[in-house]
Amino acid sequence: MKPMRKVEHVIVGAGLAGLVMARFLKDRNIALLDPSPFAYKIGESLIPELFRHPELAALLDDVRKLPSYTEKHGTTFVGHEEVACFPLASIESNISMHVFRSELEALFAARWRSPIERARMIGVDLDARVVHTDAGAISFSGQLIDCSGPAMTLASLLGEVRAIRPVHAAWRYHDVVSVDDDGYR
């Protein structure tokens, strides 16, 4: 049996939120857990606010070099009977983009040297301050921070959430090849 490791904070999920949290706790003893880092394969539409902080703004040049990087000029919503367009203000266009989440997360982790542990949280004892993973147990003295997004790993393990029904969302990116203002009446 492996000895229990002791850390100050445990972060569950190494997506954007978990990586940023780990970066801001960089001088602390943390465990950043994710069974499949960079597995989120869809593109991400990044809004300007993400890169306003200096820690993130410092990554912008590298983000623009990612293979999936594309400038974002606005958003178009297409419904059954209508289309709505929301252009971005020109001041925000230089920090608005589409990029694959997997590429962005890998860049953040590499540049920040994030210590991602490939482990799945399978249990938690909040009274004892212990997280159980498929790679062993971890004792924490500070915070247990769930950055697992819609998976809600901690809440699910505590029985605080339940699936009501499967939920699916879909979106896609289209190239604009021509504009016909008369077609949007």
Backbone as a printed PyTorch tensor [residue, N CA C, xyz], in Angstrom:
tensor([[[  0.8380,  -1.1870,   0.0000],
         [  0.0000,   0.0000,   0.0000],
         [  0.8860,   1.2550,   0.0000]],

        [[  0.5500,   2.1850,  -0.8580],
         [  1.3180,   3.4280,  -0.9600],
         [  1.0750,   4.3090,   0.2600]],

        [[  2.1200,   4.9750,   0.7400],
         [  1.8940,   5.9240,   1.8450],
         [  1.0710,   7.1160,   1.3550]],

        [[  0.2820,   7.6690,   2.2570],
         [ -0.5620,   8.8070,   1.8870],
         [  0.3030,  10.0560,   1.7190]],

        [[  0.1500,  10.6860,   0.5870],
         [  0.8750,  11.9270,   0.3230],
         [  0.1320,  13.0770,   0.9780]],

        [[  0.8720,  14.1000,   1.4150],
         [  0.2670,  15.2690,   2.0490],
         [  0.5430,  16.4990,   1.2030]],

        [[ -0.5210,  17.2630,   0.9380],
         [ -0.4100,  18.5110,   0.1800],
         [ -1.2310,  19.5810,   0.8800]],

        [[ -1.0530,  20.8060,   0.4270],
         [ -1.8670,  21.8850,   0.9830],
         [ -3.2330,  21.9330,   0.2960]],

        [[ -3.2210,  21.9620,  -1.0450],
         [ -4.4800,  22.0670,  -1.8010],
         [ -4.5710,  20.9750,  -2.8540]],

        [[ -5.7930,  20.5170,  -3.1070],
         [ -6.0620,  19.5770,  -4.1960],
         [ -6.9750,  20.2800,  -5.1930]],

        [[ -6.5660,  20.2590,  -6.4660],
         [ -7.3770,  20.8220,  -7.5570],
         [ -7.8010,  19.6560,  -8.4350]],

        [[ -9.1050,  19.5230,  -8.6310],
         [ -9.6480,  18.4470,  -9.4510],
         [-10.0010,  19.0220, -10.8170]],

        [[ -9.2980,  18.5680, -11.8550],
         [ -9.5430,  19.0230, -13.2190],
         [ -8.4400,  19.9430, -13.7090]],

        [[ -7.7790,  19.5390, -14.7960],
         [ -6.6850,  20.3290, -15.3620],
         [ -7.1110,  20.9740, -16.6720]],

        [[ -8.3540,  21.4600, -16.7140],
         [ -8.7980,  22.2740, -17.8340],
         [ -8.3470,  23.7070, -17.5970]],

        [[ -8.9670,  24.6410, -18.2880],
         [ -8.5590,  26.0380, -18.1470],
         [ -8.6410,  26.5210, -16.7070]],

        [[ -9.7490,  26.2430, -16.0340],
         [ -9.9160,  26.7220, -14.6590],
         [ -8.8870,  26.0980, -13.7200]],

        [[ -8.6830,  24.7840, -13.8160],
         [ -7.7330,  24.1140, -12.9490],
         [ -6.3000,  24.5560, -13.1870]],

        [[ -5.9370,  24.7470, -14.4630],
         [ -4.5780,  25.1930, -14.7770],
         [ -4.3230,  26.6100, -14.2680]],

        [[ -5.3110,  27.4880, -14.4450],
         [ -5.1490,  28.8570, -13.9520],
         [ -5.0830,  28.8630, -12.4230]],

        [[ -5.9350,  28.0760, -11.7780],
         [ -5.8960,  27.9940, -10.3090],
         [ -4.5320,  27.4900,  -9.8410]],

        [[ -4.0110,  26.4560, -10.4880],
         [ -2.7020,  25.9270, -10.1230],
         [ -1.6160,  26.9920, -10.3100]],

        [[ -1.7330,  27.7830, -11.3660],
         [ -0.7510,  28.8380, -11.6110],
         [ -0.7650,  29.8750, -10.4820]],

        [[ -1.9570,  30.2460, -10.0480],
         [ -2.0350,  31.2570,  -8.9960],
         [ -1.6860,  30.7040,  -7.6230]],

        [[ -1.6490,  29.3880,  -7.4910],
         [ -1.1990,  28.7500,  -6.2490],
         [  0.2000,  28.1710,  -6.4280]],

        [[  0.9590,  28.6990,  -7.3660],
         [  2.2340,  28.1000,  -7.7960],
         [  3.2610,  27.9300,  -6.6820]],

        [[  3.2170,  28.7230,  -5.6570],
         [  4.1840,  28.5970,  -4.5830],
         [  3.6810,  27.7030,  -3.4570]],

        [[  2.5820,  27.0470,  -3.6820],
         [  1.9810,  26.1720,  -2.6770],
         [  2.2260,  24.7130,  -3.0640]],

        [[  2.0830,  23.8310,  -2.1160],
         [  2.1740,  22.3990,  -2.3570],
         [  0.7810,  21.9280,  -2.7780]],

        [[  0.6200,  21.6480,  -4.0730],
         [ -0.6960,  21.2770,  -4.5920],
         [ -0.6460,  19.9270,  -5.2980]],

        [[ -1.8240,  19.3400,  -5.4470],
         [ -2.0150,  18.1800,  -6.3110],
         [ -3.0510,  18.6070,  -7.3440]],

        [[ -2.6680,  18.5720,  -8.6180],
         [ -3.5570,  18.9120,  -9.7300],
         [ -3.9110,  17.6030, -10.4190]],

        [[ -5.1670,  17.1580, -10.2370],
         [ -5.5900,  15.8360, -10.6910],
         [ -6.4400,  15.9200, -11.9510]],

        [[ -6.1400,  15.0600, -12.9110],
         [ -6.9710,  14.9400, -14.1170],
         [ -6.6390,  13.6030, -14.7750]],

        [[ -7.6250,  12.7250, -14.9420],
         [ -7.3320,  11.4260, -15.5410],
         [ -6.9840,  11.5130, -17.0320]],

        [[ -7.4600,  12.5400, -17.7030],
         [ -7.2330,  12.6810, -19.1500],
         [ -6.9800,  14.1410, -19.5090]],

        [[ -5.8330,  14.6850, -19.1280],
         [ -5.6050,  16.0960, -19.4470],
         [ -5.6070,  16.3320, -20.9560]],

        [[ -6.0840,  17.4860, -21.3350],
         [ -6.1470,  17.9450, -22.7290],
         [ -7.0740,  17.0850, -23.5890]],

        [[ -8.0160,  16.3910, -22.9650],
         [ -8.9030,  15.5080, -23.7200],
         [-10.1390,  16.2200, -24.2480]],

        [[-10.3870,  17.4300, -23.7860],
         [-11.5660,  18.1780, -24.2210],
         [-11.2880,  18.6570, -25.6380]],

        [[-11.9200,  18.0640, -26.6330],
         [-11.5060,  18.2310, -28.0240],
         [-12.1750,  19.3600, -28.7870]],

        [[-13.2060,  19.9530, -28.2660],
         [-13.8920,  20.9740, -29.0600],
         [-13.1380,  22.2870, -29.0440]],

        [[-13.4830,  23.1540, -29.9550],
         [-12.8670,  24.4770, -30.0060],
         [-13.3920,  25.3510, -28.8910]],

        [[-12.6650,  26.3860, -28.6140],
         [-13.0690,  27.3200, -27.5700],
         [-13.1170,  28.7090, -28.1690]],

        [[-14.1920,  29.3840, -27.9120],
         [-14.3250,  30.7690, -28.3190],
         [-13.9080,  31.6110, -27.1310]],

        [[-12.7510,  32.2230, -27.2390],
         [-12.1910,  32.9340, -26.0930],
         [-12.5690,  34.4000, -26.1290]],

        [[-13.0090,  34.8750, -25.0010],
         [-13.4290,  36.2660, -24.9000],
         [-12.2720,  37.1040, -24.3670]],

        [[-12.2720,  38.3810, -24.6530],
         [-11.1430,  39.2370, -24.2670],
         [-10.8100,  39.2130, -22.7820]],

        [[-11.7950,  39.0580, -21.9310],
         [-11.5420,  39.1150, -20.4920],
         [-10.5630,  38.0440, -20.0330]],

        [[-10.4930,  36.9240, -20.7320],
         [ -9.5980,  35.8470, -20.3300],
         [ -8.1490,  36.3140, -20.2940]],

        [[ -7.7520,  37.1860, -21.1980],
         [ -6.3500,  37.5740, -21.3150],
         [ -6.0430,  38.9520, -20.7290]],

        [[ -6.9200,  39.4890, -19.9130],
         [ -6.6610,  40.7960, -19.3120],
         [ -5.6130,  40.7230, -18.1950]],

        [[ -5.5680,  39.6210, -17.4590],
         [ -4.5920,  39.4850, -16.3740],
         [ -3.1990,  39.2930, -16.9850]],

        [[ -2.1750,  39.9210, -16.4100],
         [ -0.8160,  39.8300, -16.9590],
         [ -0.2810,  38.3990, -17.1170]],

        [[ -0.6370,  37.4980, -16.1870],
         [ -0.1760,  36.1070, -16.2950],
         [ -0.6710,  35.4640, -17.5820]],

        [[ -1.9040,  35.7830, -17.9710],
         [ -2.4830,  35.2070, -19.1830],
         [ -2.1110,  36.0120, -20.4190]],

        [[ -2.0440,  37.3210, -20.2830],
         [ -1.6570,  38.1700, -21.4140],
         [ -0.2610,  37.7950, -21.9110]],

        [[  0.6010,  37.3340, -21.0240],
         [  1.9560,  36.9430, -21.4060],
         [  1.9690,  35.7480, -22.3570]],

        [[  0.8600,  35.0210, -22.4350],
         [  0.7770,  33.8360, -23.2990],
         [  0.1880,  34.1370, -24.6810]],

        [[ -0.3110,  35.3400, -24.8900],
         [ -1.0360,  35.6470, -26.1290],
         [ -0.2380,  35.3640, -27.3980]],

        [[  1.0200,  35.7510, -27.4500],
         [  1.8010,  35.5010, -28.6640],
         [  1.8930,  34.0090, -28.9660]],

        [[  2.0720,  33.1820, -27.9300],
         [  2.1330,  31.7380, -28.1300],
         [  0.7790,  31.1720, -28.5250]],

        [[ -0.2970,  31.7040, -27.9720],
         [ -1.6410,  31.2410, -28.3340],
         [ -1.8970,  31.4990, -29.8200]],

        [[ -1.4760,  32.6450, -30.3020],
         [ -1.6860,  32.9880, -31.7220],
         [ -0.9060,  32.0720, -32.6660]],

        [[  0.0950,  31.3740, -32.1550],
         [  0.8980,  30.4580, -32.9760],
         [  0.3420,  29.0320, -32.9760]],

        [[ -0.6920,  28.7700, -32.1810],
         [ -1.2590,  27.4210, -32.1410],
         [ -1.8790,  27.0700, -33.4980]],

        [[ -1.8120,  25.8180, -33.9170],
         [ -2.3380,  25.4260, -35.2360],
         [ -3.8120,  25.7600, -35.4480]],

        [[ -4.6190,  25.6950, -34.3940],
         [ -6.0560,  25.9270, -34.5600],
         [ -6.4600,  27.3910, -34.3920]],

        [[ -5.5180,  28.2640, -34.0820],
         [ -5.8450,  29.6710, -33.8290],
         [ -6.5420,  30.3080, -35.0300]],

        [[ -7.6500,  30.9850, -34.7540],
         [ -8.3820,  31.7580, -35.7560],
         [ -8.8980,  33.0130, -35.0790]],

        [[ -8.7890,  34.1350, -35.7530],
         [ -9.3400,  35.3760, -35.2060],
         [-10.8530,  35.2550, -35.0840]],

        [[-11.3880,  35.9170, -34.0990],
         [-12.8370,  35.9520, -33.9000],
         [-13.2880,  37.3880, -34.0890]],

        [[-14.2880,  37.5680, -34.9330],
         [-14.7770,  38.9180, -35.2220],
         [-16.1780,  39.1590, -34.6840]],

        [[-16.8130,  38.1300, -34.1960],
         [-18.1580,  38.2680, -33.6610],
         [-18.7920,  36.9050, -33.5020]],

        [[-20.0620,  36.9100, -33.1780],
         [-20.8170,  35.6860, -32.9930],
         [-22.1070,  35.7840, -33.7790]],

        [[-22.4750,  34.6910, -34.4110],
         [-23.7390,  34.6170, -35.1340],
         [-24.5350,  33.4610, -34.5610]],

        [[-25.7600,  33.7280, -34.1710],
         [-26.6620,  32.6990, -33.6850],
         [-27.6680,  32.4020, -34.7890]],

        [[-27.8110,  31.1290, -35.1360],
         [-28.7290,  30.7280, -36.1890],
         [-29.8290,  29.8910, -35.5500]],

        [[-31.0740,  30.3520, -35.6760],
         [-32.2210,  29.6130, -35.1720],
         [-33.0130,  29.0380, -36.3220]],

        [[-34.1600,  28.4710, -36.0080],
         [-34.9960,  27.8860, -37.0610],
         [-35.4810,  28.9350, -38.0500]],

        [[-35.8050,  30.1050, -37.5660],
         [-36.3760,  31.1200, -38.4480],
         [-35.6570,  32.4560, -38.3860]],

        [[-34.5410,  32.5380, -37.7000],
         [-33.8630,  33.8250, -37.6080],
         [-32.3640,  33.6700, -37.4170]],

        [[-31.6760,  34.7440, -37.7020],
         [-30.2290,  34.8180, -37.5390],
         [-29.9260,  36.1140, -36.8050]],

        [[-29.0600,  36.0490, -35.8160],
         [-28.6560,  37.2510, -35.0870],
         [-27.1380,  37.3290, -35.0910]],

        [[-26.6020,  38.4810, -35.4230],
         [-25.1540,  38.7100, -35.4880],
         [-24.7420,  39.7120, -34.4190]],

        [[-23.6520,  39.4020, -33.7340],
         [-23.1250,  40.2950, -32.7160],
         [-21.6360,  40.5050, -32.9820]],

        [[-21.2730,  41.5750, -33.6770],
         [-19.8530,  41.8200, -33.9520],
         [-19.1260,  42.2640, -32.6860]],

        [[-17.8350,  41.9950, -32.6530],
         [-17.0050,  42.4450, -31.5340],
         [-16.5280,  43.8620, -31.8000]],

        [[-16.3520,  44.6150, -30.7540],
         [-15.7760,  45.9490, -30.8860],
         [-14.3370,  45.7970, -31.3710]],

        [[-13.8820,  46.6890, -32.2150],
         [-12.5420,  46.5720, -32.7870],
         [-11.4540,  46.5420, -31.7120]],

        [[-11.6840,  47.1870, -30.5890],
         [-10.6960,  47.2030, -29.5120],
         [-10.4990,  45.8090, -28.9050]],

        [[-11.4930,  44.9270, -29.0420],
         [-11.4070,  43.5870, -28.4770],
         [-10.9830,  42.5410, -29.4990]],

        [[-10.9410,  42.8900, -30.7750],
         [-10.6940,  41.8920, -31.8090],
         [ -9.2910,  41.2900, -31.7300]],

        [[ -8.3080,  42.0230, -31.2260],
         [ -6.9590,  41.4670, -31.1710],
         [ -6.7790,  40.4470, -30.0550]],

        [[ -7.7390,  40.3350, -29.1310],
         [ -7.6440,  39.3340, -28.0600],
         [ -8.8910,  38.4500, -28.0140]],

        [[ -9.5710,  38.3330, -29.1370],
         [-10.7140,  37.4250, -29.2500],
         [-10.3610,  36.3830, -30.2960]],

        [[-10.6310,  35.1340, -30.0030],
         [-10.1780,  34.0830, -30.9000],
         [-10.9420,  32.7960, -30.6960]],

        [[-10.7600,  31.8940, -31.6450],
         [-11.1760,  30.5030, -31.5280],
         [ -9.8950,  29.6890, -31.4970]],

        [[ -9.8600,  28.6650, -30.6720],
         [ -8.7000,  27.7810, -30.5870],
         [ -9.1650,  26.4640, -29.9640]],

        [[ -8.5310,  25.3550, -30.3270],
         [ -8.8850,  24.0830, -29.7110],
         [ -8.4870,  24.1140, -28.2430]],

        [[ -9.4100,  23.6830, -27.3930],
         [ -9.1180,  23.6540, -25.9580],
         [ -7.9200,  22.7750, -25.6540]],

        [[ -7.8100,  21.6450, -26.3430],
         [ -6.6980,  20.7330, -26.0680],
         [ -5.3580,  21.4270, -26.3040]],

        [[ -5.2620,  22.2290, -27.3630],
         [ -4.0180,  22.9560, -27.6410],
         [ -3.7680,  24.0440, -26.5950]],

        [[ -4.8130,  24.7600, -26.2480],
         [ -4.6770,  25.8490, -25.2840],
         [ -4.2610,  25.3130, -23.9100]],

        [[ -4.9160,  24.2490, -23.4620],
         [ -4.5870,  23.6640, -22.1650],
         [ -3.1640,  23.1160, -22.1560]],

        [[ -2.7380,  22.4690, -23.2410],
         [ -1.3710,  21.9520, -23.3170],
         [ -0.3590,  23.1010, -23.2670]],

        [[ -0.6630,  24.2090, -23.9270],
         [  0.2190,  25.3740, -23.8910],
         [  0.3280,  25.9280, -22.4710]],

        [[ -0.8120,  26.1350, -21.8080],
         [ -0.7950,  26.6440, -20.4350],
         [  0.0520,  25.7260, -19.5460]],

        [[ -0.1950,  24.4220, -19.6320],
         [  0.5100,  23.4640, -18.7760],
         [  2.0150,  23.4850, -19.0470]],

        [[  2.4040,  23.5620, -20.3150],
         [  3.8250,  23.5680, -20.6580],
         [  4.5090,  24.8540, -20.2060]],

        [[  3.9030,  25.9790, -20.5210],
         [  4.5310,  27.2640, -20.1640],
         [  4.6220,  27.4550, -18.6570]],

        [[  3.6160,  26.9740, -17.9340],
         [  3.5950,  27.1530, -16.4830],
         [  4.1920,  25.9630, -15.7400]],

        [[  4.6090,  24.9450, -16.4700],
         [  5.1700,  23.7260, -15.8730],
         [  4.2200,  23.1510, -14.8090]],

        [[  2.9690,  23.0340, -15.2100],
         [  1.9310,  22.5490, -14.2830],
         [  2.1210,  21.0630, -13.9960]],

        [[  2.1360,  20.6740, -12.7370],
         [  2.3680,  19.2720, -12.3460],
         [  1.0770,  18.4520, -12.3780]],

        [[  0.5990,  18.1180, -13.5660],
         [ -0.6690,  17.3880, -13.6820],
         [ -0.4440,  15.9130, -13.3560]],

        [[ -1.2550,  15.4050, -12.4420],
         [ -1.2160,  13.9880, -12.0840],
         [ -2.3670,  13.2870, -12.7820]],

        [[ -2.0530,  12.2580, -13.5500],
         [ -3.0940,  11.4920, -14.2450],
         [ -3.7710,  10.5620, -13.2430]],

        [[ -4.7410,  11.1110, -12.5480],
         [ -5.4580,  10.3520, -11.5280],
         [ -6.9120,  10.8140, -11.4970]],

        [[ -7.7930,   9.8650, -11.2380],
         [ -9.2250,  10.1530, -11.1340],
         [ -9.6160,  10.1260,  -9.6650]],

        [[-10.3200,  11.1600,  -9.2160],
         [-10.8210,  11.1850,  -7.8460],
         [-11.9840,  10.2010,  -7.7630]],

        [[-11.8780,   9.2230,  -6.8690],
         [-12.9110,   8.1960,  -6.7600],
         [-13.6300,   8.2270,  -5.4210]],

        [[-13.1400,   9.0710,  -4.5130],
         [-13.7820,   9.1900,  -3.2100],
         [-13.1960,  10.3590,  -2.4450]],

        [[-13.9180,  10.7670,  -1.4280],
         [-13.4400,  11.8760,  -0.6040],
         [-14.0020,  11.7190,   0.8020]],

        [[-13.1690,  12.0160,   1.7890],
         [-13.5900,  12.0580,   3.1820],
         [-13.2860,  13.4710,   3.6640]],

        [[-14.3030,  14.3280,   3.6540],
         [-14.0880,  15.7340,   4.0070],
         [-13.7010,  15.9040,   5.4650]],

        [[-14.2400,  15.0740,   6.3600],
         [-13.8920,  15.1850,   7.7790],
         [-12.4170,  14.8550,   8.0120]],

        [[-11.9200,  13.8370,   7.3330],
         [-10.5130,  13.4480,   7.4730],
         [ -9.6030,  14.2470,   6.5420]],

        [[-10.2040,  15.0150,   5.6280],
         [ -9.4660,  15.8240,   4.6470],
         [ -8.5740,  14.9540,   3.7700]],

        [[ -9.2230,  13.9180,   3.1930],
         [ -8.5160,  12.9610,   2.3440],
         [ -9.2740,  12.7760,   1.0370]],

        [[ -8.5280,  12.8470,  -0.0540],
         [ -9.0610,  12.5580,  -1.3820],
         [ -8.5280,  11.1920,  -1.7860]],

        [[ -9.4060,  10.3240,  -2.2370],
         [ -9.0040,   9.0030,  -2.7240],
         [ -9.0180,   9.0500,  -4.2440]],

        [[ -7.9150,   8.6200,  -4.8420],
         [ -7.8220,   8.5690,  -6.3050],
         [ -7.5040,   7.1400,  -6.7180]],

        [[ -7.6010,   6.8980,  -8.0160],
         [ -7.2390,   5.5770,  -8.5120],
         [ -5.7230,   5.3510,  -8.4660]],

        [[ -4.9630,   6.3710,  -8.0530],
         [ -3.5060,   6.2480,  -7.9110],
         [ -3.0640,   6.3220,  -6.4500]],

        [[ -4.0010,   6.3900,  -5.5170],
         [ -3.6540,   6.4630,  -4.1000],
         [ -4.3850,   7.5950,  -3.3940]],

        [[ -4.1660,   7.7050,  -2.1070],
         [ -4.8390,   8.7120,  -1.2890],
         [ -3.9480,   9.9360,  -1.1010]],

        [[ -4.5990,  11.0920,  -0.9820],
         [ -3.9010,  12.3570,  -0.7790],
         [ -4.5790,  13.0820,   0.3680]],

        [[ -3.7870,  13.4730,   1.3610],
         [ -4.2880,  14.2640,   2.4820],
         [ -4.0540,  15.7380,   2.1560]],

        [[ -5.0390,  16.5750,   2.4610],
         [ -4.8800,  18.0090,   2.1840],
         [ -5.1930,  18.8250,   3.4310]],

        [[ -4.4320,  19.9070,   3.6090],
         [ -4.6240,  20.7550,   4.7800],
         [ -5.3810,  22.0330,   4.4560]],

        [[ -5.4310,  22.4010,   3.1790],
         [ -6.0770,  23.6470,   2.7600],
         [ -7.4180,  23.3960,   2.0930]],

        [[ -7.4790,  23.7020,   0.8200],
         [ -8.7410,  23.6310,   0.0850],
         [ -8.7730,  22.4440,  -0.8690]],

        [[ -9.9620,  21.9100,  -1.0810],
         [-10.2520,  20.9530,  -2.1420],
         [-11.0550,  21.7430,  -3.1670]],

        [[-10.4810,  21.9800,  -4.3350],
         [-11.0680,  22.8860,  -5.3240],
         [-11.5020,  22.0870,  -6.5440]],

        [[-12.8020,  22.0680,  -6.8100],
         [-13.3330,  21.3050,  -7.9410],
         [-13.3870,  22.1930,  -9.1780]],

        [[-12.5000,  21.9380, -10.1160],
         [-12.4660,  22.6560, -11.3990],
         [-12.8250,  21.6980, -12.5270]],

        [[-13.6730,  20.7280, -12.2240],
         [-14.0090,  19.7060, -13.2160],
         [-15.1500,  20.1150, -14.1410]],

        [[-15.6310,  21.3310, -14.0070],
         [-16.6690,  21.8300, -14.9150],
         [-17.9530,  21.0340, -14.8010]],

        [[-18.5710,  20.7430, -15.9510],
         [-19.8620,  20.0500, -15.9360],
         [-19.8140,  18.6640, -15.3110]],

        [[-18.6280,  18.0640, -15.1960],
         [-18.5310,  16.7460, -14.5560],
         [-18.9030,  16.8270, -13.0810]],

        [[-18.6930,  17.9980, -12.4630],
         [-18.9960,  18.2180, -11.0470],
         [-18.5450,  17.0350, -10.1990]],

        [[-17.2740,  16.6910, -10.3200],
         [-16.7250,  15.4950,  -9.6920],
         [-16.9950,  15.4540,  -8.1900]],

        [[-16.6580,  16.5120,  -7.4850],
         [-16.8360,  16.5150,  -6.0320],
         [-18.3100,  16.4200,  -5.6480]],

        [[-19.1420,  17.2480,  -6.2460],
         [-20.5820,  17.2180,  -5.9320],
         [-21.1820,  15.8570,  -6.2660]],

        [[-20.7250,  15.2460,  -7.3450],
         [-21.2390,  13.9170,  -7.7150],
         [-20.8400,  12.8710,  -6.6760]],

        [[-19.5750,  12.9030,  -6.2430],
         [-19.1200,  11.9430,  -5.2380],
         [-19.8330,  12.1340,  -3.9010]],

        [[-20.2160,  13.3670,  -3.6010],
         [-20.9210,  13.6490,  -2.3510],
         [-22.4300,  13.4290,  -2.4690]],

        [[-22.8840,  13.0390,  -3.6560],
         [-24.3140,  12.7990,  -3.8680],
         [-25.1400,  14.0700,  -3.9200]],

        [[-24.5150,  15.1960,  -4.2280],
         [-25.2030,  16.4880,  -4.2550],
         [-25.8720,  16.7860,  -5.5950]],

        [[-25.5320,  16.0500,  -6.6280],
         [-26.1330,  16.2530,  -7.9450],
         [-26.5210,  14.9000,  -8.5130]],

        [[-27.4340,  14.9390,  -9.4340],
         [-27.7990,  13.7170, -10.1550],
         [-28.2060,  14.1080, -11.5640]],

        [[-27.9780,  13.1970, -12.4650],
         [-28.3430,  13.4510, -13.8570],
         [-29.8490,  13.3370, -13.9960]],

        [[-30.4790,  14.3560, -14.5310],
         [-31.9200,  14.3290, -14.7590],
         [-32.2160,  13.6810, -16.1040]],

        [[-31.4720,  14.1150, -17.0890],
         [-31.5880,  13.5210, -18.4250],
         [-30.3180,  13.8880, -19.1840]],

        [[-30.0000,  13.1310, -20.1980],
         [-28.8090,  13.4980, -20.9770],
         [-29.0100,  14.8640, -21.6400]],

        [[-27.9970,  15.6620, -21.6230],
         [-28.0400,  16.9750, -22.2550],
         [-26.9500,  17.0050, -23.3160]],

        [[-27.3300,  17.4630, -24.4920],
         [-26.3760,  17.5330, -25.5920],
         [-26.4260,  18.9300, -26.1900]],

        [[-25.2900,  19.4100, -26.5830],
         [-25.2090,  20.6950, -27.2660],
         [-24.3490,  20.5100, -28.4990]],

        [[-24.6300,  21.2910, -29.4980],
         [-23.8330,  21.2180, -30.7270],
         [-23.6700,  22.6120, -31.2950]],

        [[-22.5310,  22.8470, -31.8350],
         [-22.2970,  24.0780, -32.5710],
         [-21.2460,  23.7690, -33.6120]],

        [[-21.1220,  24.6550, -34.5490],
         [-20.1140,  24.4660, -35.5800],
         [-19.6310,  25.8100, -36.0670]],

        [[-18.5170,  25.7820, -36.7340],
         [-17.9440,  26.9900, -37.2930],
         [-18.1400,  26.9620, -38.7990]],

        [[-18.5020,  28.1040, -39.3530],
         [-18.7180,  28.2140, -40.7910],
         [-17.8330,  29.3080, -41.3480]],

        [[-17.3360,  29.0960, -42.5420],
         [-16.6310,  30.1570, -43.2480],
         [-17.6630,  30.9930, -43.9830]],

        [[-17.5280,  32.2910, -43.9240],
         [-18.4100,  33.1830, -44.6660],
         [-17.7940,  33.3630, -46.0440]],

        [[-18.5290,  32.9340, -47.0660],
         [-18.0100,  33.0500, -48.4300],
         [-18.6430,  34.2040, -49.1910]],

        [[-19.7910,  34.6500, -48.7230],
         [-20.4100,  35.8390, -49.3130],
         [-21.4510,  36.3780, -48.3340]],

        [[-21.8180,  37.6320, -48.5560],
         [-22.7990,  38.2950, -47.6860],
         [-23.9470,  38.7540, -48.5630]],

        [[-25.1710,  38.4290, -48.1170],
         [-26.3720,  38.8520, -48.8450],
         [-27.3300,  39.4380, -47.8220]],

        [[-27.2600,  40.7600, -47.6380],
         [-28.1050,  41.4060, -46.6330],
         [-29.5830,  41.1690, -46.8770]],

        [[-29.9950,  41.0060, -48.1350],
         [-31.4070,  40.7600, -48.4300],
         [-31.8750,  39.3990, -47.9230]],

        [[-30.9470,  38.4670, -47.7190],
         [-31.3020,  37.1410, -47.2470],
         [-31.6170,  37.0780, -45.7670]],

        [[-31.3750,  38.1750, -45.0490],
         [-31.5950,  38.1780, -43.5990],
         [-32.8320,  38.9620, -43.2030]],

        [[-33.8210,  38.9560, -44.0320],
         [-35.0520,  39.6760, -43.6930],
         [-36.0050,  38.8270, -42.9520]]])
